[in-house]
XYZ file of N, CA and C in Angstrom:
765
model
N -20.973 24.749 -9.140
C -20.694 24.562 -7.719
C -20.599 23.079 -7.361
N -21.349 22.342 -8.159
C -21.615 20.987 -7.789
C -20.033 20.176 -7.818
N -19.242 20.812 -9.179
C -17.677 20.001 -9.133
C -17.438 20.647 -8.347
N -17.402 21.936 -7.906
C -16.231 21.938 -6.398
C -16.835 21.278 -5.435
N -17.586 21.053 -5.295
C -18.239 20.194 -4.087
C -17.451 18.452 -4.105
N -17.666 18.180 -5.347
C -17.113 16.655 -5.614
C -15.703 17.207 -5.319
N -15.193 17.872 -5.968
C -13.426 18.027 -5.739
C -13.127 18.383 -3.852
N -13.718 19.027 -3.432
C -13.575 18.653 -2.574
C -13.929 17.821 -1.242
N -14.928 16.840 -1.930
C -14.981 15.745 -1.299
C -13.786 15.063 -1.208
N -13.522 14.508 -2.627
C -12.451 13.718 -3.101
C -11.135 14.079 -2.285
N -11.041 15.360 -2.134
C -9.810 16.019 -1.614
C -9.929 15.303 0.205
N -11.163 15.353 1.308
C -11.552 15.240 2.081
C -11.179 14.038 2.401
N -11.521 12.805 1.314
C -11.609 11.085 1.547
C -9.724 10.849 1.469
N -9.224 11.653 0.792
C -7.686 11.152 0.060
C -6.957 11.391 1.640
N -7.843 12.804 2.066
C -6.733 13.104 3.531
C -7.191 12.239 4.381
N -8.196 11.765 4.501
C -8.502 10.858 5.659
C -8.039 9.596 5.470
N -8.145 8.618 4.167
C -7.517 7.433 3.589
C -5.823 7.467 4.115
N -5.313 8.469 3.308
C -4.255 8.546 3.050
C -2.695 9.537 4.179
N -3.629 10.366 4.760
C -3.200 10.629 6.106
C -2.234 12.040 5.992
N -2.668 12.292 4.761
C -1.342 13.065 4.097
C -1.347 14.621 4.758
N -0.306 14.842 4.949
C 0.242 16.066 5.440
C 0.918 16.840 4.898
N 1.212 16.400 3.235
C 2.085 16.740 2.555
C 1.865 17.996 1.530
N 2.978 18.887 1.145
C 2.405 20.028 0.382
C 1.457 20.444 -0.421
N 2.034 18.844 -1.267
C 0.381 18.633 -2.540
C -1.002 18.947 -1.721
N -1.503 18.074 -0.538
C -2.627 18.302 -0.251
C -2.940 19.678 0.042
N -2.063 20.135 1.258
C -2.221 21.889 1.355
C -2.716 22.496 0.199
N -1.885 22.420 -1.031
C -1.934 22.659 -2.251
C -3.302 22.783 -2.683
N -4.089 21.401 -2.824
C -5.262 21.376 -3.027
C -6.207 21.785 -2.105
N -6.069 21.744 -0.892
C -6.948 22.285 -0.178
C -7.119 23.878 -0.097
N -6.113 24.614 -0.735
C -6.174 25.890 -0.738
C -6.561 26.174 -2.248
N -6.703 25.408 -3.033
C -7.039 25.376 -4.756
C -8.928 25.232 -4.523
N -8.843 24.558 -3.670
C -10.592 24.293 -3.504
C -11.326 25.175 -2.794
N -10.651 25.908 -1.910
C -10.950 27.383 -1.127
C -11.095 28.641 -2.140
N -10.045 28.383 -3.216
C -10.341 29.488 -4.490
C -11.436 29.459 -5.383
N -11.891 27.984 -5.546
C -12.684 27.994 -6.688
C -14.120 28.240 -5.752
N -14.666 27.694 -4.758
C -15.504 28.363 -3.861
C -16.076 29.479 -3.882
N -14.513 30.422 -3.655
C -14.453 31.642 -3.834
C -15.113 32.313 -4.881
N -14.420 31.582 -6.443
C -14.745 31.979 -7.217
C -16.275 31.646 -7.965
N -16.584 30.601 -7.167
C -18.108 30.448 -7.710
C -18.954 31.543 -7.055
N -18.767 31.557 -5.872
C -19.510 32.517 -5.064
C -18.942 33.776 -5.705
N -18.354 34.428 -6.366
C -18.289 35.799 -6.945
C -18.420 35.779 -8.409
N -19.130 34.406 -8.759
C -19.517 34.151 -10.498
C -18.514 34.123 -11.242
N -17.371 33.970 -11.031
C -16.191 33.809 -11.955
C -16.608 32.189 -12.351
N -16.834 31.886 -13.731
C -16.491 30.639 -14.320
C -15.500 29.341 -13.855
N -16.006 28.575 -13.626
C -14.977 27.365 -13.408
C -14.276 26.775 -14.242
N -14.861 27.062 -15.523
C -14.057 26.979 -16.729
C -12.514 27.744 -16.487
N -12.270 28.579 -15.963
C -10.906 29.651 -15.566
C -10.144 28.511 -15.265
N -10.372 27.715 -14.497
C -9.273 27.377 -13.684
C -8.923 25.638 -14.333
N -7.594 26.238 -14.471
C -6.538 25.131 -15.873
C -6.521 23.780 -15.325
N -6.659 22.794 -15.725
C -6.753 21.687 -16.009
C -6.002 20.868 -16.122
N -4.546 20.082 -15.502
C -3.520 19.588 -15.879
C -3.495 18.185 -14.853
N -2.767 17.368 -15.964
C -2.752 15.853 -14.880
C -1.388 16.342 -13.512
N -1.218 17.178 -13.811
C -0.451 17.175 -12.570
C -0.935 17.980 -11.541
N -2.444 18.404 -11.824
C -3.241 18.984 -10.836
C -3.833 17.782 -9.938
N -3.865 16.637 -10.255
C -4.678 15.403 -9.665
C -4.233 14.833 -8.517
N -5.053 14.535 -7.464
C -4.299 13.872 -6.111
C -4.144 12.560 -6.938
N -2.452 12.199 -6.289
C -1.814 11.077 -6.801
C -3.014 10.208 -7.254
N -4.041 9.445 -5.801
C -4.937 8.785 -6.363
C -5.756 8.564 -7.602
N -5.609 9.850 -8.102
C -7.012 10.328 -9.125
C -5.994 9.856 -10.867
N -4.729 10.161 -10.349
C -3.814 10.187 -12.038
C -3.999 9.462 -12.297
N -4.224 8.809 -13.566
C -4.722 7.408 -14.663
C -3.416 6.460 -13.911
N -2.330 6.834 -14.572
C -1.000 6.641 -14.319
C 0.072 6.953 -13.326
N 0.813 5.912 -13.024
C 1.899 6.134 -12.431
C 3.216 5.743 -13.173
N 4.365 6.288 -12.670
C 5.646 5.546 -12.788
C 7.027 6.042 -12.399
N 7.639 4.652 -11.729
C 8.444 4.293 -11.024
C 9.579 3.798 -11.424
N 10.780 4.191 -11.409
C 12.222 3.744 -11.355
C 12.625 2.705 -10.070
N 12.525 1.758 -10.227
C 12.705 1.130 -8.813
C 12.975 -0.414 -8.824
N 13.926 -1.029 -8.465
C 14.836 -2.474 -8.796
C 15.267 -2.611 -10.000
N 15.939 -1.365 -10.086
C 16.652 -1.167 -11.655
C 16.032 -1.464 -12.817
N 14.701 -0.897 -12.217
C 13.446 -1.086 -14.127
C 12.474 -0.011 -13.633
N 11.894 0.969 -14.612
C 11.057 1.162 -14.791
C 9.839 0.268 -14.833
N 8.803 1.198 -13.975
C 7.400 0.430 -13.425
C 6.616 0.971 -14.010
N 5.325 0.485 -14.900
C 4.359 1.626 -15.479
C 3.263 1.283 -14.527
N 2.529 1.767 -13.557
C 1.451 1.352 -13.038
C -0.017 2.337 -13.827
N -0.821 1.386 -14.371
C -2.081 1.689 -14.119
C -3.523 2.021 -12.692
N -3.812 3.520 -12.854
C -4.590 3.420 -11.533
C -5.877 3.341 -11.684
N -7.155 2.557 -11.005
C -8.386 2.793 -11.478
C -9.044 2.962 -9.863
N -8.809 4.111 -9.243
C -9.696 4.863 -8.297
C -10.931 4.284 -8.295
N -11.590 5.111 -9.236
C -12.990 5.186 -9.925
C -13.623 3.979 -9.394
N -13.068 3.044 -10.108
C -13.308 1.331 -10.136
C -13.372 0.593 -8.286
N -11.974 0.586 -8.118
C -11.496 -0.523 -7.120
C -11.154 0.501 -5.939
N -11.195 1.673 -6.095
C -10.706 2.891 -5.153
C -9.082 1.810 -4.129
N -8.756 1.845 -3.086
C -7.627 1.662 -2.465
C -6.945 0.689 -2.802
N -7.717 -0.244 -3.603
C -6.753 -1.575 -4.149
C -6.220 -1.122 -5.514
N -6.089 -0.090 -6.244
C -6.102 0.310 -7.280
C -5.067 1.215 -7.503
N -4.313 1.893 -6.573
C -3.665 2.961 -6.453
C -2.349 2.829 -5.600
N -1.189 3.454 -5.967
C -0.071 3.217 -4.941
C -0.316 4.145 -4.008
N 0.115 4.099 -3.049
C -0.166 4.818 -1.814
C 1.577 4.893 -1.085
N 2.163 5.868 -0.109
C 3.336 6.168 0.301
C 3.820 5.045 0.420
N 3.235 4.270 1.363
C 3.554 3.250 2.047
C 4.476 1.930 1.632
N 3.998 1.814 -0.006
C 4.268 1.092 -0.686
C 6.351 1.377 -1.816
N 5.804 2.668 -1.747
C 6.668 2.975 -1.940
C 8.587 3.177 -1.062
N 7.628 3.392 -0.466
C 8.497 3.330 1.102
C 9.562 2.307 1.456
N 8.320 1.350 1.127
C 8.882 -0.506 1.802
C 9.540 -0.543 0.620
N 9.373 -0.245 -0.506
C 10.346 -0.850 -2.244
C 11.944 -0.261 -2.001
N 11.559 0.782 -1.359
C 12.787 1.827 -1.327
C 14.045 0.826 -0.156
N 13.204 0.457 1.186
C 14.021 -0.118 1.946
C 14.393 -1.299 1.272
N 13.880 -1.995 0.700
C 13.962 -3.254 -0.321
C 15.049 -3.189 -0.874
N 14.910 -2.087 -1.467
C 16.563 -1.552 -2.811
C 17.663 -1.288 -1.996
N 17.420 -1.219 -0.887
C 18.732 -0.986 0.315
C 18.966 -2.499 0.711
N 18.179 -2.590 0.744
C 18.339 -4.497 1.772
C 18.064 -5.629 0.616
N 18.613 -5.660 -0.527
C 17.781 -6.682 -1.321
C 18.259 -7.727 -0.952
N 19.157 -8.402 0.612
C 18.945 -9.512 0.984
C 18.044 -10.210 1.435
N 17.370 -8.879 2.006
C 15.781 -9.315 2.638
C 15.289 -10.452 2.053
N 15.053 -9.906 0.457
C 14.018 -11.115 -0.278
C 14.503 -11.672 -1.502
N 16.112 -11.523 -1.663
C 16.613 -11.870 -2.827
C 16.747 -13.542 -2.600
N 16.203 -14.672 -3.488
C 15.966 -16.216 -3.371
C 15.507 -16.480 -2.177
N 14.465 -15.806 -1.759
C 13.803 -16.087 -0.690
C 12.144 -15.903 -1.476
N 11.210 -17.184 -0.572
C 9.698 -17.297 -1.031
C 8.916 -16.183 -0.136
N 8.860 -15.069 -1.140
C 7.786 -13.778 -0.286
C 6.393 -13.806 -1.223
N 5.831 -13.658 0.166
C 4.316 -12.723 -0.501
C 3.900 -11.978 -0.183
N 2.992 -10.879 -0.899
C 2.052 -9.556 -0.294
C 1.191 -9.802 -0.151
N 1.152 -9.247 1.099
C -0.490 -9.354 1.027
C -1.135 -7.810 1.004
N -2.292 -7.911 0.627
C -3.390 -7.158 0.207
C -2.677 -6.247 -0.736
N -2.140 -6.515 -1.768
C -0.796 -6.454 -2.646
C -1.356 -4.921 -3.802
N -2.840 -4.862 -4.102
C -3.000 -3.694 -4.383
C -2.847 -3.494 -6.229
N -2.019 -2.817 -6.365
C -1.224 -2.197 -7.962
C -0.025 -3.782 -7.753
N 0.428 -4.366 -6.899
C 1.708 -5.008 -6.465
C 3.238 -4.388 -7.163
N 3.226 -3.088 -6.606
C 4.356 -2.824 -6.469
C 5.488 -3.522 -5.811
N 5.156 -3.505 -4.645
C 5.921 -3.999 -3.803
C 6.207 -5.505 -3.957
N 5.784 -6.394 -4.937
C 5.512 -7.427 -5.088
C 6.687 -7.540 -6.283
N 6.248 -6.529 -6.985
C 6.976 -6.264 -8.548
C 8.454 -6.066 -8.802
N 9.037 -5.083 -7.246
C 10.504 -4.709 -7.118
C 11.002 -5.948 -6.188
N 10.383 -6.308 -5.481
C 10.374 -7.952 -5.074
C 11.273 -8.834 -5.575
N 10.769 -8.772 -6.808
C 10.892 -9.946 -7.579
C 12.205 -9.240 -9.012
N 12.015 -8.112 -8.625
C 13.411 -7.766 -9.448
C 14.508 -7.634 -9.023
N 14.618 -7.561 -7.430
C 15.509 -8.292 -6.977
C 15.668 -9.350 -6.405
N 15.194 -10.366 -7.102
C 15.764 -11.415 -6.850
C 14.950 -12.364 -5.793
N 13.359 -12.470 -5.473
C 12.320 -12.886 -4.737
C 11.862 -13.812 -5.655
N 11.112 -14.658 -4.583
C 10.155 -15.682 -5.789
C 9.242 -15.053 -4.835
N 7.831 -14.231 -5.968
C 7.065 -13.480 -5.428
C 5.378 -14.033 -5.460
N 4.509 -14.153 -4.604
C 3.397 -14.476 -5.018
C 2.383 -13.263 -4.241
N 1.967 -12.376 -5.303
C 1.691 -11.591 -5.021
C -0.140 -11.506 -4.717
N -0.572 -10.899 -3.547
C -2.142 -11.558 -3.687
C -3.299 -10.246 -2.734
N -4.654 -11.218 -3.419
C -5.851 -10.059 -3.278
C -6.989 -10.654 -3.052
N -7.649 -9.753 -2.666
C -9.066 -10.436 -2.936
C -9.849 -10.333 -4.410
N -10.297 -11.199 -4.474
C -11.035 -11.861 -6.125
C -10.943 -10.666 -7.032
N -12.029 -9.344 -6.479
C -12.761 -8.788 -7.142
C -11.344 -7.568 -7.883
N -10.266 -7.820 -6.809
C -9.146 -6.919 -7.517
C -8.143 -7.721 -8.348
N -8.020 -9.140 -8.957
C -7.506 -9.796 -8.858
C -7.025 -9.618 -10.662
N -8.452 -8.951 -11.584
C -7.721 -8.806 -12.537
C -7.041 -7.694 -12.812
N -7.358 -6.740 -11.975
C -6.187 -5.300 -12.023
C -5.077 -5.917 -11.378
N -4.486 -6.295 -10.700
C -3.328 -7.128 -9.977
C -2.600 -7.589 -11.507
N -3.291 -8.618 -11.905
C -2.881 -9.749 -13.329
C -2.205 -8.731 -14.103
N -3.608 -7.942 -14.807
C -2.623 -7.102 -15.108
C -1.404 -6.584 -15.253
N -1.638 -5.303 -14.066
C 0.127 -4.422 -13.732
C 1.083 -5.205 -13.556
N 1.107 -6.613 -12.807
C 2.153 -7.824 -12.386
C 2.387 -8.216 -14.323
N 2.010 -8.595 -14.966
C 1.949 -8.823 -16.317
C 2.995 -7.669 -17.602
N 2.189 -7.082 -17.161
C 2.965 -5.385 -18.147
C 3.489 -5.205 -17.335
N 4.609 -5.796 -16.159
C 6.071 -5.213 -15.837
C 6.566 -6.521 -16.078
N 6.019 -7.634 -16.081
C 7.269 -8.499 -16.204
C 8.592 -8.333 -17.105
N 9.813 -8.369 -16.541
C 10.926 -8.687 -17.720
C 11.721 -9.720 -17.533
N 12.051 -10.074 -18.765
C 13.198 -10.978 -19.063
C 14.296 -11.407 -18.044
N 14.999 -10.111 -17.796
C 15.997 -10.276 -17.200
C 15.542 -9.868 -15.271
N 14.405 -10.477 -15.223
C 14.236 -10.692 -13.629
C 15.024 -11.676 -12.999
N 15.678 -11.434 -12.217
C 16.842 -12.309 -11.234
C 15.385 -13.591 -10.736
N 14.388 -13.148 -10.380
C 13.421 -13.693 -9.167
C 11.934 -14.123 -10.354
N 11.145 -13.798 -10.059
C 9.974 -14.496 -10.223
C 8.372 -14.154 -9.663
N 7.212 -13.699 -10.787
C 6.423 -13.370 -9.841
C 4.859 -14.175 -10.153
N 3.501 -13.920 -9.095
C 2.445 -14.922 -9.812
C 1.434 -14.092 -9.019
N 0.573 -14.260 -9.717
C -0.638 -13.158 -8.840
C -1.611 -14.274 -8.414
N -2.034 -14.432 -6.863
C -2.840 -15.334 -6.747
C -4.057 -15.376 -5.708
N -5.088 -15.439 -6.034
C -6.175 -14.932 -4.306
C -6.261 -15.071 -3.102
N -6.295 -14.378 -2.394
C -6.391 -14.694 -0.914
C -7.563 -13.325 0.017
N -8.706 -14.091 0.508
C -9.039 -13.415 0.957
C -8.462 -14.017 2.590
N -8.527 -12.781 3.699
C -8.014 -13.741 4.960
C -9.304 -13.760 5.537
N -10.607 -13.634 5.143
C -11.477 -14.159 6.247
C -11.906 -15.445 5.563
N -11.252 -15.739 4.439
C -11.598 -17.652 4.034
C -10.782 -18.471 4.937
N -11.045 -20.110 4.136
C -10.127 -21.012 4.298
C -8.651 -20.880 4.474
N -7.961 -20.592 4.875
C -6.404 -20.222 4.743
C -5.172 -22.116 4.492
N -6.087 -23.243 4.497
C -5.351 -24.306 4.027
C -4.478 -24.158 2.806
N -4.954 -23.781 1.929
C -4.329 -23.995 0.986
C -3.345 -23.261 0.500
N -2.619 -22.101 1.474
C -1.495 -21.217 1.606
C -0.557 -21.819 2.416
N 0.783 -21.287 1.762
C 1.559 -22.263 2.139
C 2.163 -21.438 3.122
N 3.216 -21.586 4.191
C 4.208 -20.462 4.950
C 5.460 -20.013 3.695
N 5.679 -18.826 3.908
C 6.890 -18.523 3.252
C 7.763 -17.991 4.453
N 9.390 -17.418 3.651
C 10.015 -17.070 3.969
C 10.300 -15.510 4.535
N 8.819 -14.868 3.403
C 9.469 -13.381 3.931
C 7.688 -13.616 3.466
N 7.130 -12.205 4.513
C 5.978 -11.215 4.492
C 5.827 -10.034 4.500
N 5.499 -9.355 2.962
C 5.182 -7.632 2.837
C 3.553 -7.533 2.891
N 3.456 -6.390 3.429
C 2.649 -5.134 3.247
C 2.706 -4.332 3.408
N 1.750 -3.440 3.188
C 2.328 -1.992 3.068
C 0.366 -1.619 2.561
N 0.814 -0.343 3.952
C -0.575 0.114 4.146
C -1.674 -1.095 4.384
N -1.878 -1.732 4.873
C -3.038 -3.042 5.044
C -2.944 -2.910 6.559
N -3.216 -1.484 7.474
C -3.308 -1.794 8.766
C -4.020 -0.514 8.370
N -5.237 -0.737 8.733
C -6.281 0.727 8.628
C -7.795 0.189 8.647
N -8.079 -0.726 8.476
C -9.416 -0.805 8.743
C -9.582 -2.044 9.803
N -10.311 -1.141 11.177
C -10.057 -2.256 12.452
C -11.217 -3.410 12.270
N -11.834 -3.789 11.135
C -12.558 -4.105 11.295
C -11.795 -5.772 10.645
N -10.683 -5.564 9.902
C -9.564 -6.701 9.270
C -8.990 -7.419 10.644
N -8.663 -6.723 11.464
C -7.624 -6.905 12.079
C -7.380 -8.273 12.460
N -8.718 -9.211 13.006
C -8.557 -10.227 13.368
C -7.813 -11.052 12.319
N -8.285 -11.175 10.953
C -9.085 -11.611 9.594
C -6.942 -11.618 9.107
N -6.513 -10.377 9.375
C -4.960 -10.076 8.931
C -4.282 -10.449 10.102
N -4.321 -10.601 11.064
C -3.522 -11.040 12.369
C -3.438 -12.768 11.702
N -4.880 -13.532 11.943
C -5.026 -15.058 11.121
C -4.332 -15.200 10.043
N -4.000 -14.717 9.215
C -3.632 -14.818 8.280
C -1.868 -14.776 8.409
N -1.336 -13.741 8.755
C -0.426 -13.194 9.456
C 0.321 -14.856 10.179
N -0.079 -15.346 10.872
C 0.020 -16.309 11.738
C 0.470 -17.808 10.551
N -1.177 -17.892 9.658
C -0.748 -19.060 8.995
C 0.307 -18.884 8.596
N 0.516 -17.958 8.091
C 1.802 -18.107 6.374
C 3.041 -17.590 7.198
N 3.342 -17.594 8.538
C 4.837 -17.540 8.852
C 5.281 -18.702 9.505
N 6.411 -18.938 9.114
C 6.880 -19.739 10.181
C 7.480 -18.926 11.027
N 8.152 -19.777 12.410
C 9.391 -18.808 13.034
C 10.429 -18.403 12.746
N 10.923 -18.316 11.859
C 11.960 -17.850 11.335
C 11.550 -16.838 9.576
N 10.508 -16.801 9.881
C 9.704 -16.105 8.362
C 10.066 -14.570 8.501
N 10.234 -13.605 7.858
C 10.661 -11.935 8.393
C 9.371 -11.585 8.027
N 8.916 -10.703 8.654
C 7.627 -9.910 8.110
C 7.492 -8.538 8.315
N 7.654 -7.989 6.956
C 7.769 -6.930 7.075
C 6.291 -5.470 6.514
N 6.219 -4.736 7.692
C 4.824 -3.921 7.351
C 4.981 -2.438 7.159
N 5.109 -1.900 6.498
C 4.854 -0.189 5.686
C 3.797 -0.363 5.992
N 3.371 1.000 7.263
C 2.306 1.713 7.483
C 2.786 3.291 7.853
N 1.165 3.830 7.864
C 1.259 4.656 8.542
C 0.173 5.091 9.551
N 0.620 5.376 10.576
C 0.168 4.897 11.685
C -0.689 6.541 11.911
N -2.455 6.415 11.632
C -2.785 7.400 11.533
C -3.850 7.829 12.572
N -4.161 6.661 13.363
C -5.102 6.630 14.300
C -5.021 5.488 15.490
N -5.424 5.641 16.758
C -5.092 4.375 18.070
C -5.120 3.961 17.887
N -6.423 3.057 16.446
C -6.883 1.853 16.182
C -5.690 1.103 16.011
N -4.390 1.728 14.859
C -3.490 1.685 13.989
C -2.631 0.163 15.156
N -2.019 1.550 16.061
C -1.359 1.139 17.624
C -2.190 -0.221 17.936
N -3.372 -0.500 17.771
C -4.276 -1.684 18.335
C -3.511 -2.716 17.403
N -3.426 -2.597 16.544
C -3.117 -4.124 15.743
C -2.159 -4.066 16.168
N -0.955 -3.194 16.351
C 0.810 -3.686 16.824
C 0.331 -4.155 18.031
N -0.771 -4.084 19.030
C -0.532 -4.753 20.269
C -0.967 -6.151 19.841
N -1.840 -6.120 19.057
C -2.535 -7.684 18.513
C -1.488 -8.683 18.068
N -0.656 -7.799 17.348
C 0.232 -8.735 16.681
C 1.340 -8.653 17.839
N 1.546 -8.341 18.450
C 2.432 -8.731 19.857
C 2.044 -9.844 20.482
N 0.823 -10.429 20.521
C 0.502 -11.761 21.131
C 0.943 -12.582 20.404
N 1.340 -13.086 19.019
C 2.304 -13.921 17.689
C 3.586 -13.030 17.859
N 3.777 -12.281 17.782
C 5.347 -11.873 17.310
C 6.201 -11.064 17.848
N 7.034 -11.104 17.652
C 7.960 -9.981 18.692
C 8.441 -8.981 17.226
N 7.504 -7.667 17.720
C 7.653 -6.645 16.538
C 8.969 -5.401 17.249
N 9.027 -4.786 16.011
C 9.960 -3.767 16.365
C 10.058 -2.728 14.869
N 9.943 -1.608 15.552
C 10.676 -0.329 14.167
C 11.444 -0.573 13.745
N 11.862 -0.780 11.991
C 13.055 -0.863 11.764
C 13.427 0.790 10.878
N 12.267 1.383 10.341
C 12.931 2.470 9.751
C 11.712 3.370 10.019
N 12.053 4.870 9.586
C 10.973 5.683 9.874
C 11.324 6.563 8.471
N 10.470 6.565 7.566
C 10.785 7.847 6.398
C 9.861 9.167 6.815
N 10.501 10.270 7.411
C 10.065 11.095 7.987
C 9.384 11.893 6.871
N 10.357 11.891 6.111
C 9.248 13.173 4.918
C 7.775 12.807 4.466
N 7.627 11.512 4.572
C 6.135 10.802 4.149
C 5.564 10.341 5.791
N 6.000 10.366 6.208
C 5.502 9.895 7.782
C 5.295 8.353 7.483
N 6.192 7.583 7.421
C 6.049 6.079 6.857
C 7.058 5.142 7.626
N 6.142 4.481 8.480
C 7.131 3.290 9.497
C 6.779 1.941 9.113
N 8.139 1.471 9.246
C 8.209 0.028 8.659
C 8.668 -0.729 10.275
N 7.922 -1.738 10.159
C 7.933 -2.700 11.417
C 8.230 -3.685 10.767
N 9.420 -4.500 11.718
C 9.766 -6.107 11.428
C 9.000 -6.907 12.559
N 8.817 -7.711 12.161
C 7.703 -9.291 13.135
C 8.309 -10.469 12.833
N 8.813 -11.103 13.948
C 8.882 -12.514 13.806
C 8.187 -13.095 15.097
N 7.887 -14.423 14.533
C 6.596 -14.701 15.322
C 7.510 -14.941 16.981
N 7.080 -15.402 18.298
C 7.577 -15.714 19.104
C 7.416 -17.593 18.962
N 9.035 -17.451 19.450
C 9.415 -18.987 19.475
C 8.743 -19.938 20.598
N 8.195 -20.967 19.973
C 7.096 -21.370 21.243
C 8.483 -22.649 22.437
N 7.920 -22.624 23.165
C 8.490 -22.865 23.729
C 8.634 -24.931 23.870
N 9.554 -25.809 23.927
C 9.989 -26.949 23.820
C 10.503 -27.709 25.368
């Protein structure tokens, strides 16, 4: 009884993290209602089959991705680093609009922030970005890593994994040209900490672009926050994942 209890914890934290509405979870949430079932009528838990494609995305060792004309192998370590560790919709989302728009960041200086697995950092830079992809410390050698075992040869762009927490010093970051994230609007307790940050590293004319998903008021609170710096706006909505991408450029001060 005790693993269905953990399984469906796990199942519990992924929907609340992750916001998901999607079949898989149903899926599992009605897989965890059976085994319940079946403990409570003494059927063995041993019965019930075992396959990596039974795992919420989060939980799979592995990922991989076709995306800026290369295969991506991502390593996931949940367990370890839990949300910095794992791709999440969001991320995927923003790569996808990327592969549509690779003017966005093609020879243009982008960075991610709270960059994660750095996917988004990774297709970045395969089309054609000079990418500096970044984290806080403690995720910094899973980052090295996955950024590492995708590099190739024939990258148009360029990538570097490098730290940033935003409630430090922020001097020694420079402004770039373009700003991703994806999913890094969820805990209101950042907001100031990512708004500051947000601020240093753009100039006015910097694009900044954010994959979220917008799962609670709090969410809505930072787009008003970041309305005092920038003049934001929807640029896409991927309905099947519930995944909105907002553009920000800061407001032009006045002369």
């Amino acid at each position: 009884m005790l693993h269905v209890i953990f399984y469906c914890l796990s199942l519990t934290l992924y929907n609340i993290v992750a916001g998901e509405g999607s079949s898989y979870c149903k899926k599992f949430t009605n897989d965890c209602h059976a085994m319940e079932h079946q403990t409570e009528s003494g059927t063995a838990l041993a019965v019930v089959p075992y396959t990596e494609d039974s795992l919420l995305p989060h939980h799979r060792p592995t990922r991989d991705f076709h995306l800026g004309g290369h295969d991506i192998h991502i390593q996931q370590d949940w367990g370890s680093l839990g949300v910095a560790a794992v791709v999440w919709d969001a991320a995927i989302v923003l790569c996808e609009y990327l592969e549509l728009h690779p003017e966005v960041v093609g020879q243009k200086q982008v960075v991610e922030l709270g960059a994660g697995t750095g996917l988004v950092g990774i297709v970045a830079s395969y089309l054609g970005g000079h990418v500096t992809v970044t984290e806080r410390r403690e995720a910094m050698p899973n980052l090295r890593k996955t950024v590492n075992s995708n590099t190739v040869d024939s990258c148009p762009g360029s990538i570097t994994a490098k730290e940033l927490d935003w409630t430090t010093d922020l001097s020694p970051h420079p402004q770039y040209d373009v700003i991703l994230g994806a999913d890094i609007v969820y805990i209101e307790d950042t907001f100031q900490a990512l708004l500051r940050t947000l601020v240093h590293t753009a100039r006015e004319d910097t694009v900044v672009l954010l994959s979220c998903r917008i799962r609670y008021d709090r969410d809505l609170h930072f787009l008003t926050l970041l309305e005092s710096h920038f003049v934001v706006e929807q640029i896409h909505y991927d309905k099947s994942r519930d995944i909105k991408i907002f553009s920000a450029k800061k407001i032009k001060t006045k002369t």
